[in-house]
Tab-separated table of C-alpha atoms in Angstrom:
chain	number	residue	atom	x	y	z
A	1	MET	CA	-31.630	9.573	-34.747
A	2	VAL	CA	-28.581	11.459	-33.913
A	3	ASP	CA	-28.023	12.132	-31.114
A	4	SER	CA	-27.599	16.311	-30.535
A	5	ARG	CA	-27.083	16.225	-26.681
A	6	PRO	CA	-23.135	18.394	-26.005
A	7	LYS	CA	-20.745	14.915	-25.114
A	8	PRO	CA	-20.199	15.309	-21.452
A	9	HIS	CA	-16.438	17.112	-20.764
A	10	ALA	CA	-15.172	16.898	-17.224
A	11	ILE	CA	-12.472	18.226	-15.150
A	12	LEU	CA	-11.006	15.344	-13.531
A	13	VAL	CA	-9.488	16.276	-10.201
A	14	CYS	CA	-7.557	12.837	-8.779
A	15	TYR	CA	-5.971	13.404	-4.730
A	16	PRO	CA	-2.437	13.322	-4.491
A	17	LEU	CA	-2.218	10.131	-2.616
A	18	GLN	CA	-1.706	6.365	-4.057
A	19	GLY	CA	-4.502	5.170	-2.677
A	20	HIS	CA	-6.893	7.515	-4.678
A	21	VAL	CA	-4.461	7.888	-7.396
A	22	ILE	CA	-4.963	4.808	-8.559
A	23	PRO	CA	-9.561	4.453	-9.006
A	24	THR	CA	-9.400	7.586	-9.836
A	25	ILE	CA	-6.715	6.687	-13.033
A	26	ASN	CA	-9.489	3.466	-13.208
A	27	LEU	CA	-12.555	5.924	-12.602
A	28	THR	CA	-11.025	7.859	-15.968
A	29	ILE	CA	-10.457	5.422	-18.481
A	30	LYS	CA	-13.574	4.081	-17.874
A	31	LEU	CA	-15.748	7.269	-18.024
A	32	ALA	CA	-14.146	8.042	-21.491
A	33	GLN	CA	-14.738	5.100	-22.307
A	34	LYS	CA	-18.349	5.226	-22.271
A	35	GLY	CA	-18.135	8.469	-24.140
A	36	PHE	CA	-16.858	11.311	-21.643
A	37	THR	CA	-14.052	13.951	-22.264
A	38	ILE	CA	-11.694	14.085	-19.524
A	39	THR	CA	-9.394	16.241	-18.913
A	40	PHE	CA	-7.357	15.353	-16.151
A	41	ILE	CA	-5.365	17.759	-13.109
A	42	ASN	CA	-3.053	15.936	-11.282
A	43	THR	CA	-0.080	16.903	-9.240
A	44	GLN	CA	3.241	17.922	-10.406
A	45	SER	CA	4.470	16.382	-7.962
A	46	THR	CA	2.657	12.589	-8.462
A	47	HIS	CA	3.098	13.219	-12.125
A	48	ASP	CA	7.013	12.871	-11.447
A	49	GLN	CA	6.482	10.305	-9.012
A	50	ILE	CA	4.785	8.443	-11.118
A	51	THR	CA	6.671	9.059	-15.297
A	52	GLN	CA	10.116	9.141	-13.683
A	53	LYS	CA	9.400	5.570	-12.476
A	54	ASN	CA	7.491	4.001	-15.423
A	55	SER	CA	9.145	6.399	-17.826
A	56	GLN	CA	5.924	7.710	-19.816
A	57	ASP	CA	5.848	11.871	-20.426
A	58	ASP	CA	1.568	11.625	-20.488
A	59	ILE	CA	0.443	8.968	-18.159
A	60	PHE	CA	-2.469	8.568	-21.405
A	61	SER	CA	-0.772	8.503	-24.325
A	62	SER	CA	-1.253	5.077	-24.029
A	63	TYR	CA	-5.161	5.162	-25.002
A	64	ARG	CA	-5.270	8.601	-26.391
A	65	GLY	CA	-4.384	6.427	-29.138
A	66	LEU	CA	-6.695	4.105	-28.749
A	67	GLY	CA	-9.487	6.977	-30.197
A	68	LEU	CA	-10.043	7.935	-26.252
A	69	ASP	CA	-10.385	11.812	-25.403
A	70	ILE	CA	-7.984	12.482	-22.401
A	71	ARG	CA	-6.107	15.096	-21.642
A	72	TYR	CA	-4.295	16.162	-18.523
A	73	VAL	CA	-2.625	18.652	-16.914
A	74	THR	CA	-0.104	19.099	-14.033
A	75	VAL	CA	-0.167	22.053	-11.669
A	76	PRO	CA	1.827	22.517	-8.233
A	77	ASP	CA	0.613	21.243	-4.716
A	78	GLY	CA	2.068	24.283	-3.275
A	79	LEU	CA	4.565	22.629	-2.035
A	80	PRO	CA	7.992	22.403	-3.798
A	81	LEU	CA	8.430	19.138	-5.699
A	82	ASN	CA	11.545	17.377	-3.622
A	83	PHE	CA	9.736	18.351	-0.711
A	84	ASP	CA	9.443	15.210	1.593
A	85	ARG	CA	5.742	14.334	2.094
A	86	SER	CA	5.721	11.398	3.526
A	87	LEU	CA	7.903	13.118	6.848
A	88	ASN	CA	6.505	15.938	6.906
A	89	HIS	CA	2.603	14.913	6.316
A	90	ASN	CA	0.731	17.541	8.272
A	91	GLN	CA	2.227	20.597	5.787
A	92	PHE	CA	1.634	17.912	3.058
A	93	MET	CA	-1.945	18.258	4.374
A	94	ALA	CA	-2.333	21.970	4.688
A	95	ALA	CA	-1.077	23.183	1.910
A	96	LEU	CA	-3.973	20.623	0.226
A	97	LEU	CA	-6.433	22.682	2.253
A	98	HIS	CA	-5.686	26.302	2.169
A	99	VAL	CA	-3.432	26.202	-0.928
A	100	PHE	CA	-3.888	23.503	-3.545
A	101	SER	CA	-7.337	24.690	-4.788
A	102	ALA	CA	-6.166	28.409	-6.184
A	103	HIS	CA	-4.203	26.221	-8.438
A	104	VAL	CA	-6.736	24.079	-9.597
A	105	GLU	CA	-9.255	27.166	-10.276
A	106	GLU	CA	-7.080	28.389	-12.848
A	107	ALA	CA	-6.679	25.803	-14.105
A	108	LEU	CA	-9.951	25.421	-14.746
A	109	LEU	CA	-10.123	28.251	-15.914
A	110	LYS	CA	-8.086	28.531	-19.320
A	111	ILE	CA	-9.398	24.932	-20.063
A	112	MET	CA	-12.844	27.464	-19.806
A	113	GLU	CA	-11.413	30.630	-21.628
A	114	SER	CA	-8.952	28.576	-24.537
A	115	LYS	CA	-13.179	27.849	-25.546
A	116	ILE	CA	-12.679	24.371	-25.949
A	117	ASP	CA	-14.612	21.680	-27.659
A	118	PRO	CA	-16.447	20.308	-26.067
A	119	PRO	CA	-17.080	23.054	-23.871
A	120	VAL	CA	-16.636	21.301	-19.432
A	121	ASN	CA	-19.858	20.670	-17.873
A	122	CYS	CA	-19.117	18.951	-14.555
A	123	LEU	CA	-16.501	19.396	-12.221
A	124	ILE	CA	-15.470	15.319	-11.265
A	125	ALA	CA	-13.232	15.812	-7.669
A	126	ASP	CA	-12.335	13.043	-5.005
A	127	SER	CA	-14.015	13.349	-2.727
A	128	PHE	CA	-11.806	14.733	-0.197
A	129	PHE	CA	-11.681	17.669	-1.299
A	130	VAL	CA	-12.606	20.528	0.372
A	131	PHE	CA	-13.137	23.279	-2.646
A	132	PRO	CA	-15.407	21.049	-5.312
A	133	GLY	CA	-18.885	22.276	-4.665
A	134	LYS	CA	-18.119	26.032	-3.769
A	135	LEU	CA	-16.082	25.714	-7.540
A	136	ALA	CA	-18.607	24.073	-9.497
A	137	LYS	CA	-21.370	26.688	-8.204
A	138	LYS	CA	-18.980	29.407	-9.706
A	139	TYR	CA	-18.457	28.098	-13.282
A	140	GLY	CA	-21.892	27.153	-12.978
A	141	LEU	CA	-20.803	23.063	-13.487
A	142	LEU	CA	-22.758	20.255	-12.343
A	143	TYR	CA	-20.720	18.868	-9.230
A	144	ILE	CA	-19.531	14.895	-9.112
A	145	SER	CA	-18.456	13.207	-5.627
A	146	PHE	CA	-15.450	10.502	-6.498
A	147	TRP	CA	-15.735	8.280	-3.114
A	148	THR	CA	-12.789	5.889	-3.400
A	149	GLU	CA	-13.346	3.473	-0.030
A	150	PRO	CA	-16.705	1.923	0.833
A	151	ALA	CA	-20.379	3.116	0.942
A	152	LEU	CA	-19.504	2.944	5.570
A	153	VAL	CA	-16.994	4.661	5.114
A	154	PHE	CA	-18.892	7.525	4.062
A	155	THR	CA	-21.693	7.067	5.769
A	156	LEU	CA	-19.778	7.738	9.664
A	157	TYR	CA	-18.324	11.269	7.531
A	158	TYR	CA	-21.269	12.245	6.225
A	159	HIS	CA	-23.835	11.751	9.258
A	160	LEU	CA	-20.686	12.304	12.087
A	161	HIS	CA	-22.785	15.045	13.438
A	162	LEU	CA	-24.778	11.960	14.800
A	163	LEU	CA	-22.020	11.393	16.262
A	164	LYS	CA	-21.553	14.564	17.881
A	165	LEU	CA	-25.142	14.859	19.950
A	166	ASN	CA	-24.861	11.177	20.625
A	167	GLY	CA	-21.598	12.148	22.206
A	168	HIS	CA	-19.206	9.596	20.406
A	169	PHE	CA	-17.165	12.322	17.998
A	170	GLY	CA	-15.591	15.143	19.785
A	171	CYS	CA	-16.433	15.381	23.690
A	172	THR	CA	-14.927	14.707	26.877
A	173	GLY	CA	-15.729	11.056	28.063
A	174	LYS	CA	-16.768	9.658	25.056
A	175	ARG	CA	-19.329	6.847	25.199
A	176	GLU	CA	-17.386	3.415	24.568
A	177	ASP	CA	-20.702	1.951	23.979
A	178	VAL	CA	-22.108	-0.044	20.416
A	179	ILE	CA	-22.931	2.743	18.124
A	180	ASP	CA	-26.843	1.966	16.813
A	181	TYR	CA	-27.429	5.557	14.843
A	182	ILE	CA	-26.130	5.540	11.687
A	183	PRO	CA	-29.072	5.239	8.698
A	184	GLY	CA	-28.141	2.076	7.499
A	185	VAL	CA	-25.620	1.165	9.987
A	186	GLN	CA	-27.100	-1.716	11.775
A	187	SER	CA	-24.550	-0.635	14.559
A	188	ILE	CA	-20.979	-0.734	14.662
A	189	LYS	CA	-18.583	-0.307	17.415
A	190	PRO	CA	-16.885	2.851	18.702
A	191	LYS	CA	-12.617	0.309	17.640
A	192	ASP	CA	-13.922	0.213	15.044
A	193	LEU	CA	-15.158	3.861	13.519
A	194	MET	CA	-12.316	5.329	11.191
A	195	SER	CA	-9.032	6.529	13.165
A	196	TYR	CA	-9.521	10.975	12.907
A	197	LEU	CA	-13.084	9.835	15.243
A	198	GLN	CA	-11.095	8.374	17.342
A	199	GLU	CA	-8.653	11.020	18.801
A	200	THR	CA	-9.703	12.885	21.384
A	201	ASP	CA	-8.185	15.686	19.865
A	202	THR	CA	-9.526	17.307	17.083
A	203	THR	CA	-7.964	19.878	15.242
A	204	SER	CA	-6.228	18.821	13.016
A	205	ILE	CA	-4.745	19.551	9.576
A	206	CYS	CA	-6.547	15.690	8.759
A	207	HIS	CA	-9.853	16.295	10.325
A	208	GLN	CA	-9.940	20.389	9.443
A	209	ILE	CA	-10.353	18.462	6.231
A	210	ILE	CA	-12.704	16.304	6.944
A	211	PHE	CA	-14.869	18.719	7.643
A	212	ASN	CA	-14.621	20.799	5.711
A	213	ALA	CA	-14.734	17.671	3.053
A	214	PHE	CA	-17.913	16.324	3.944
A	215	GLU	CA	-19.762	19.899	4.541
A	216	ASP	CA	-18.509	20.316	0.482
A	217	VAL	CA	-19.960	16.890	-0.652
A	218	ARG	CA	-22.775	17.672	0.865
A	219	SER	CA	-23.263	20.911	-2.469
A	220	ALA	CA	-22.470	17.348	-4.692
A	221	ASP	CA	-24.740	16.917	-7.089
A	222	PHE	CA	-23.702	13.044	-7.733
A	223	ILE	CA	-21.944	10.537	-5.687
A	224	LEU	CA	-19.560	7.907	-7.238
A	225	CYS	CA	-18.497	5.104	-5.533
A	226	ASN	CA	-15.779	2.733	-5.580
A	227	THR	CA	-18.402	-0.263	-3.692
A	228	ILE	CA	-20.718	-2.694	-5.531
A	229	GLN	CA	-23.946	-2.849	-4.453
A	230	GLU	CA	-24.420	-6.428	-3.082
A	231	LEU	CA	-21.714	-5.860	-0.339
A	232	GLU	CA	-22.892	-2.777	1.056
A	233	PRO	CA	-27.433	-2.131	0.332
A	234	GLU	CA	-28.311	-1.203	3.693
A	235	THR	CA	-25.865	1.467	3.569
A	236	ILE	CA	-26.275	2.303	0.170
A	237	SER	CA	-30.262	2.010	-0.292
A	238	ALA	CA	-29.581	4.891	3.410
A	239	LEU	CA	-27.931	7.034	1.785
A	240	GLN	CA	-29.377	6.666	-1.153
A	241	VAL	CA	-33.000	8.727	0.395
A	242	GLU	CA	-29.962	11.600	0.928
A	243	LYS	CA	-28.199	12.175	-1.711
A	244	THR	CA	-27.941	10.843	-5.162
A	245	PHE	CA	-25.434	8.155	-4.703
A	246	PHE	CA	-24.109	5.036	-7.465
A	247	ALA	CA	-22.469	2.473	-6.585
A	248	ILE	CA	-19.870	1.862	-9.403
A	249	GLY	CA	-17.501	-0.410	-8.720
A	250	PRO	CA	-14.708	-2.584	-8.184
A	251	VAL	CA	-13.566	0.338	-10.559
A	252	PHE	CA	-11.109	-1.633	-11.287
A	253	PRO	CA	-8.982	-1.638	-15.605
A	254	SER	CA	-11.330	-3.671	-17.780
A	255	GLU	CA	-7.876	-6.939	-17.451
A	256	PHE	CA	-7.481	-6.737	-14.940
A	257	ASN	CA	-3.489	-7.090	-14.185
A	258	LYS	CA	-2.611	-6.651	-18.022
A	259	SER	CA	-2.992	-2.801	-17.730
A	260	ASP	CA	-0.754	-0.799	-19.505
A	261	MET	CA	-1.353	2.921	-17.668
A	262	ALA	CA	0.910	3.376	-15.407
A	263	THR	CA	-0.106	4.264	-11.799
A	264	SER	CA	2.069	3.626	-9.069
A	265	MET	CA	4.365	6.345	-7.662
A	266	TRP	CA	7.441	4.076	-6.576
A	267	SER	CA	9.601	1.689	-8.847
A	268	GLU	CA	8.171	-1.798	-8.998
A	269	PHE	CA	10.782	-4.555	-8.716
A	270	ASP	CA	8.959	-7.724	-10.309
A	271	CYS	CA	8.069	-10.438	-8.207
A	272	THR	CA	7.370	-13.297	-10.875
A	273	HIS	CA	11.002	-15.414	-11.377
A	274	TRP	CA	10.683	-15.875	-7.382
A	275	LEU	CA	6.900	-16.696	-6.951
A	276	ASP	CA	7.138	-19.861	-10.244
A	277	LEU	CA	10.053	-21.509	-7.720
A	278	GLN	CA	7.022	-21.320	-5.063
A	279	GLN	CA	4.138	-23.727	-4.632
A	280	HIS	CA	0.668	-23.460	-4.263
A	281	ALA	CA	-0.448	-21.388	-1.848
A	282	THR	CA	2.568	-21.729	0.434
A	283	VAL	CA	3.549	-17.762	0.256
A	284	LEU	CA	2.022	-14.639	2.364
A	285	TYR	CA	2.672	-11.919	1.189
A	286	VAL	CA	2.767	-8.867	3.296
A	287	SER	CA	2.598	-5.252	2.167
A	288	PHE	CA	0.895	-2.436	4.416
A	289	GLY	CA	0.081	0.622	1.302
A	290	SER	CA	1.744	3.619	-0.166
A	291	TYR	CA	1.270	5.437	2.678
A	292	ALA	CA	0.420	4.263	6.105
A	293	HIS	CA	3.542	4.131	8.943
A	294	LEU	CA	4.566	1.957	11.632
A	295	THR	CA	6.014	1.545	14.878
A	296	LYS	CA	9.111	0.478	15.116
A	297	ASN	CA	7.927	-1.990	18.039
A	298	ASN	CA	5.460	-2.825	16.036
A	299	LEU	CA	6.962	-4.109	13.440
A	300	LEU	CA	10.267	-6.111	14.823
A	301	GLU	CA	7.069	-7.766	16.990
A	302	ILE	CA	5.221	-8.855	13.001
A	303	ALA	CA	9.669	-8.902	11.346
A	304	TYR	CA	9.693	-11.836	14.700
A	305	GLY	CA	6.471	-12.655	14.655
A	306	LEU	CA	7.052	-14.382	10.320
A	307	LEU	CA	10.889	-16.028	10.956
A	308	SER	CA	9.098	-18.030	13.993
A	309	SER	CA	5.774	-19.063	11.413
A	310	LYS	CA	8.757	-20.724	8.642
A	311	VAL	CA	6.055	-19.595	6.106
A	312	SER	CA	7.843	-18.234	2.984
A	313	PHE	CA	7.083	-14.997	1.931
A	314	ILE	CA	7.107	-11.097	0.120
A	315	TRP	CA	7.221	-8.774	1.851
A	316	VAL	CA	6.729	-4.414	0.801
A	317	LEU	CA	9.436	-2.560	2.811
A	318	ARG	CA	8.952	1.319	1.752
A	319	PRO	CA	11.997	2.445	2.836
A	320	ASP	CA	9.824	5.172	4.524
A	321	ILE	CA	7.673	2.395	6.639
A	322	VAL	CA	8.805	3.927	10.437
A	323	SER	CA	10.809	6.567	8.423
A	324	SER	CA	12.258	8.965	6.250
A	325	ASP	CA	14.497	8.484	8.371
A	326	ASP	CA	15.357	4.908	9.528
A	327	PRO	CA	16.052	3.051	5.891
A	328	ASN	CA	16.423	0.419	7.622
A	329	PRO	CA	14.456	-1.045	10.179
A	330	LEU	CA	14.823	-4.577	9.750
A	331	PRO	CA	16.771	-6.312	12.891
A	332	ASP	CA	20.344	-7.412	12.074
A	333	ASP	CA	19.457	-11.616	11.477
A	334	PHE	CA	16.377	-10.958	10.018
A	335	GLN	CA	17.087	-10.465	5.957
A	336	GLY	CA	19.781	-13.962	7.338
A	337	GLU	CA	17.598	-16.362	8.661
A	338	THR	CA	14.352	-15.760	6.228
A	339	HIS	CA	17.542	-16.567	3.618
A	340	GLY	CA	15.752	-18.793	0.545
A	341	ARG	CA	11.595	-18.682	2.036
A	342	GLY	CA	11.437	-14.666	1.888
A	343	LEU	CA	11.959	-11.868	-0.542
A	344	ILE	CA	11.574	-8.584	0.859
A	345	ILE	CA	11.160	-5.568	-2.017
A	346	PRO	CA	10.611	-2.021	-2.072
A	347	TRP	CA	8.054	-1.941	-3.692
A	348	CYS	CA	5.619	-4.139	-6.174
A	349	CYS	CA	2.555	-4.772	-8.656
A	350	GLN	CA	0.621	-5.823	-6.591
A	351	LYS	CA	-1.799	-7.128	-8.294
A	352	GLN	CA	0.617	-9.344	-10.469
A	353	VAL	CA	2.175	-11.231	-7.074
A	354	LEU	CA	-2.351	-11.157	-6.666
A	355	THR	CA	-2.459	-13.197	-8.619
A	356	HIS	CA	0.472	-15.504	-8.844
A	357	THR	CA	-1.627	-18.981	-8.210
A	358	ALA	CA	2.166	-19.327	-5.146
A	359	ILE	CA	0.506	-17.089	-2.814
A	360	GLY	CA	-2.239	-18.240	-0.244
A	361	GLY	CA	-2.750	-14.879	2.315
A	362	PHE	CA	-1.896	-11.132	2.617
A	363	LEU	CA	-0.753	-9.764	5.648
A	364	THR	CA	-2.346	-6.326	4.373
A	365	HIS	CA	-2.521	-2.677	6.483
A	366	CYS	CA	-6.365	-2.827	4.647
A	367	GLY	CA	-6.527	0.496	2.601
A	368	TRP	CA	-9.925	-0.877	0.840
A	369	ASN	CA	-7.527	-0.785	-3.415
A	370	SER	CA	-5.547	-3.303	-1.246
A	371	ILE	CA	-9.528	-5.908	0.087
A	372	LEU	CA	-10.970	-5.253	-3.935
A	373	GLU	CA	-7.229	-6.472	-5.660
A	374	ALA	CA	-7.744	-9.564	-2.893
A	375	ILE	CA	-11.619	-10.046	-2.802
A	376	TRP	CA	-10.679	-10.484	-7.111
A	377	CYS	CA	-7.504	-12.668	-6.590
A	378	GLN	CA	-8.753	-14.785	-3.910
A	379	VAL	CA	-6.593	-14.091	-1.284
A	380	PRO	CA	-7.588	-14.511	2.208
A	381	LEU	CA	-6.962	-11.807	4.464
A	382	LEU	CA	-4.468	-11.094	8.252
A	383	CYS	CA	-5.291	-7.859	9.092
A	384	PHE	CA	-3.360	-4.788	11.231
A	385	PRO	CA	-4.793	-1.592	10.462
A	386	LEU	CA	-2.284	1.441	10.495
A	387	LEU	CA	-4.948	4.866	10.082
A	388	THR	CA	-8.047	6.827	8.583
A	389	ASP	CA	-10.745	3.822	6.655
A	390	GLN	CA	-8.638	0.673	7.249
A	391	PHE	CA	-9.375	0.631	10.854
A	392	THR	CA	-13.419	0.730	9.126
A	393	ASN	CA	-12.821	-1.737	6.236
A	394	ARG	CA	-11.235	-4.740	8.444
A	395	LYS	CA	-14.239	-4.784	10.336
A	396	LEU	CA	-16.080	-5.554	6.806
A	397	VAL	CA	-13.074	-8.143	6.320
A	398	VAL	CA	-13.348	-10.174	9.471
A	399	ASP	CA	-16.692	-8.939	11.229
A	400	ASP	CA	-19.128	-9.161	7.896
A	401	TRP	CA	-17.666	-10.861	5.196
A	402	ASN	CA	-15.457	-13.581	6.757
A	403	ILE	CA	-12.551	-13.347	4.315
A	404	GLY	CA	-9.904	-13.034	7.151
A	405	LEU	CA	-8.900	-12.403	10.134
A	406	ASN	CA	-7.391	-9.810	13.274
A	407	LEU	CA	-3.455	-10.075	13.376
A	408	CYS	CA	-3.626	-8.653	16.823
A	409	ASP	CA	-7.315	-9.461	19.030
A	410	LYS	CA	-4.411	-7.037	21.821
A	411	ASN	CA	-2.426	-4.252	22.342
A	412	PRO	CA	0.413	-4.611	22.168
A	413	ILE	CA	0.842	-6.858	19.935
A	414	THR	CA	3.289	-9.992	20.668
A	415	LYS	CA	5.631	-12.139	17.701
A	416	ASP	CA	3.612	-14.581	19.571
A	417	GLU	CA	0.642	-14.173	17.994
A	418	VAL	CA	2.040	-12.750	14.966
A	419	LEU	CA	3.182	-16.775	14.400
A	420	GLU	CA	-0.672	-17.857	15.457
A	421	LYS	CA	-2.698	-15.278	13.205
A	422	ILE	CA	-0.387	-16.674	10.043
A	423	HIS	CA	-0.438	-20.417	10.634
A	424	GLN	CA	-4.289	-19.675	11.515
A	425	LEU	CA	-4.000	-17.589	7.557
A	426	MET	CA	-1.996	-19.565	5.776
A	427	TYR	CA	-3.284	-23.383	7.054
A	428	GLY	CA	-6.448	-25.672	8.498
A	429	LYS	CA	-9.927	-24.888	8.390
A	430	SER	CA	-10.177	-21.792	9.744
A	431	SER	CA	-8.705	-21.318	6.406
A	432	ASP	CA	-10.602	-22.978	4.844
A	433	GLU	CA	-13.699	-20.886	5.265
A	434	PHE	CA	-12.084	-17.538	4.441
A	435	ARG	CA	-11.015	-19.490	1.009
A	436	ASN	CA	-14.914	-20.908	0.208
A	437	SER	CA	-16.039	-17.507	1.395
A	438	ILE	CA	-13.634	-15.411	-0.173
A	439	LYS	CA	-15.350	-16.945	-3.421
A	440	LYS	CA	-18.112	-15.758	-2.781
A	441	VAL	CA	-17.217	-12.704	-2.749
A	442	LYS	CA	-15.508	-12.762	-5.864
A	443	LYS	CA	-18.405	-14.052	-7.449
A	444	THR	CA	-20.258	-10.588	-5.870
A	445	LEU	CA	-17.733	-8.448	-7.625
A	446	GLU	CA	-17.288	-10.826	-10.882
A	447	ASN	CA	-21.807	-10.323	-11.360
A	448	ALA	CA	-21.710	-6.379	-10.745
A	449	LEU	CA	-18.610	-5.433	-13.862
A	450	GLY	CA	-20.518	-7.435	-16.139
A	451	ASP	CA	-23.451	-7.066	-18.499
A	452	GLY	CA	-26.972	-6.160	-16.570
A	453	GLY	CA	-24.657	-6.441	-13.175
A	454	SER	CA	-25.428	-3.686	-10.541
A	455	SER	CA	-22.257	-1.462	-10.676
A	456	GLU	CA	-23.096	-1.467	-14.514
A	457	ARG	CA	-26.504	-0.253	-14.215
A	458	ASN	CA	-25.950	2.009	-11.817
A	459	LEU	CA	-22.923	3.488	-14.355
A	460	ASP	CA	-24.907	4.104	-16.604
A	461	ASN	CA	-27.683	5.267	-14.498
A	462	PHE	CA	-25.897	7.799	-13.600
A	463	ILE	CA	-23.825	9.793	-16.947
A	464	ARG	CA	-28.093	9.551	-18.453
A	465	ARG	CA	-28.643	12.039	-15.425
A	466	VAL	CA	-25.205	14.199	-16.651
A	467	CYS	CA	-26.404	13.912	-20.239
A	468	LYS	CA	-30.138	15.791	-19.425
C-alpha cells in the first residue's frame, strides 16, 4: 500500500548561540534523513560567522546533494551584523526577546503564502525562544520544542513555580536546604541549580527570557530533548506525565567526527600534527566553550596551576574569554615557560581533539555538548562551571555518574587546588575510577543510538505521532 499521508514539513528555528547551533543542525539532518522536509531559519549573523569561517555559502549544500530536502532561510536578529554580541550580552538577549520573533514570523508567512510543496505543518524551535507557541497557534501548526540541555535542567525551569512557592528562588532570604519536591528529582542542592536560579536579582533580560520561554513551552505539542532515557530515567518519566517528552540524544552526526557539515562560528585550528607527537592519554584539553567568560583572577590561577602541574595541554583561549577588551589575558611568562608541552589556540574542532588518543582529560565549563562529546570519546572531566546550566550539568557528571571531579570545592579558586585536581584527573586511582565509569556511560549512549535503542525508538515514535 502506498502511504498517502503528506510528508512532514517543519520550519526549524535555530537559537543563535554556538552551543545550540550544533545540536540543532544535527537534528535537522537526522529528521531529513527520516523523511522530513526542513526549512531551517538561521540568523544572518550566525550564518555569516559560519560561512565566512568555513568558505560555504549554504551550510546544508552537501547534504542537499545527497538528496535530503533541507531548505535554508536567514533573517536578522534585530542587531547590526558588526555588533559585538559577546561584549554586549544584554542587548543581544533583549533583541532575541523583543525583536527576533517579528523577523521569524515574516519569514514563516512568506514561506506559507508561497504554497510551497509539501505544505508546512509544524514549527520546531529551541525551547529558549519566547514566541514559538504563539506563532504555531496563530498559523495552525504543530509546535515541537527542542531542548538542547539535560532533562534535569528542563524540569527545574519547568517547575520554577515550585521553587518560588518553597522559597528557593525569587524571594529575599532564600532557603539553602536541599530541594526534594521537584517531580522526578530525588534531591538537589541550591548550589547545583542553574546560575540564573541562584541569583537574587530576577529582573534581568535573561530572567525575562526564561520566564516567558517556559510559559510558552507549556503549549508545545511535543518536546524533543538532547538527552538519554537511561541516564535520567526518573526525571524523564516524571516529565512524561506532564508533557509528551522524547529523549532522543545524543544528537550527533551519523559519523561522530567525520561530518563535513560546517557548524563552527569560529575558524578552527588543526591540532592533529601536534597531538600526534604526544604520548597516549597524557594531554589535558582545556576549553571553556563558546560564550561564557572567566574572570581575570580565575584565569590566572588556572594558568599558574597548569604551569605547576607539568602536564601537557591544549588550551582553547578565545580572544574574548575574559573580555573583548582583553585579548591576551595570560601571564607574561606563561607561553615561554610552557613552550613544547603546551599549545594555545583560539578555537578548534573539539570532536577532532577529543577523539585523539593523546587526550587524557578535559578541563571544561560543563557545557552539555562538551559533556556528551567527552563521554563519547571516554575522556574524564575536570569541571569548572561558569554560567546557566553548567552548574547543574556538573552535578550529573560528578555526583551522579562519577565521570569527573570539581576543579575547586571552595571559592576563590587557587593555583594549588588547580594543580592538585589536574593530577587527580590525569593520574592514579581516582583517574582509573573515572575512566571505568565513563566507559559504562559511553556504552549507554551507544546502546541508545543503536538499532532498537531508546533514542532511536523515541525519535521514530515522535515521527509517527507527527505524521498521524
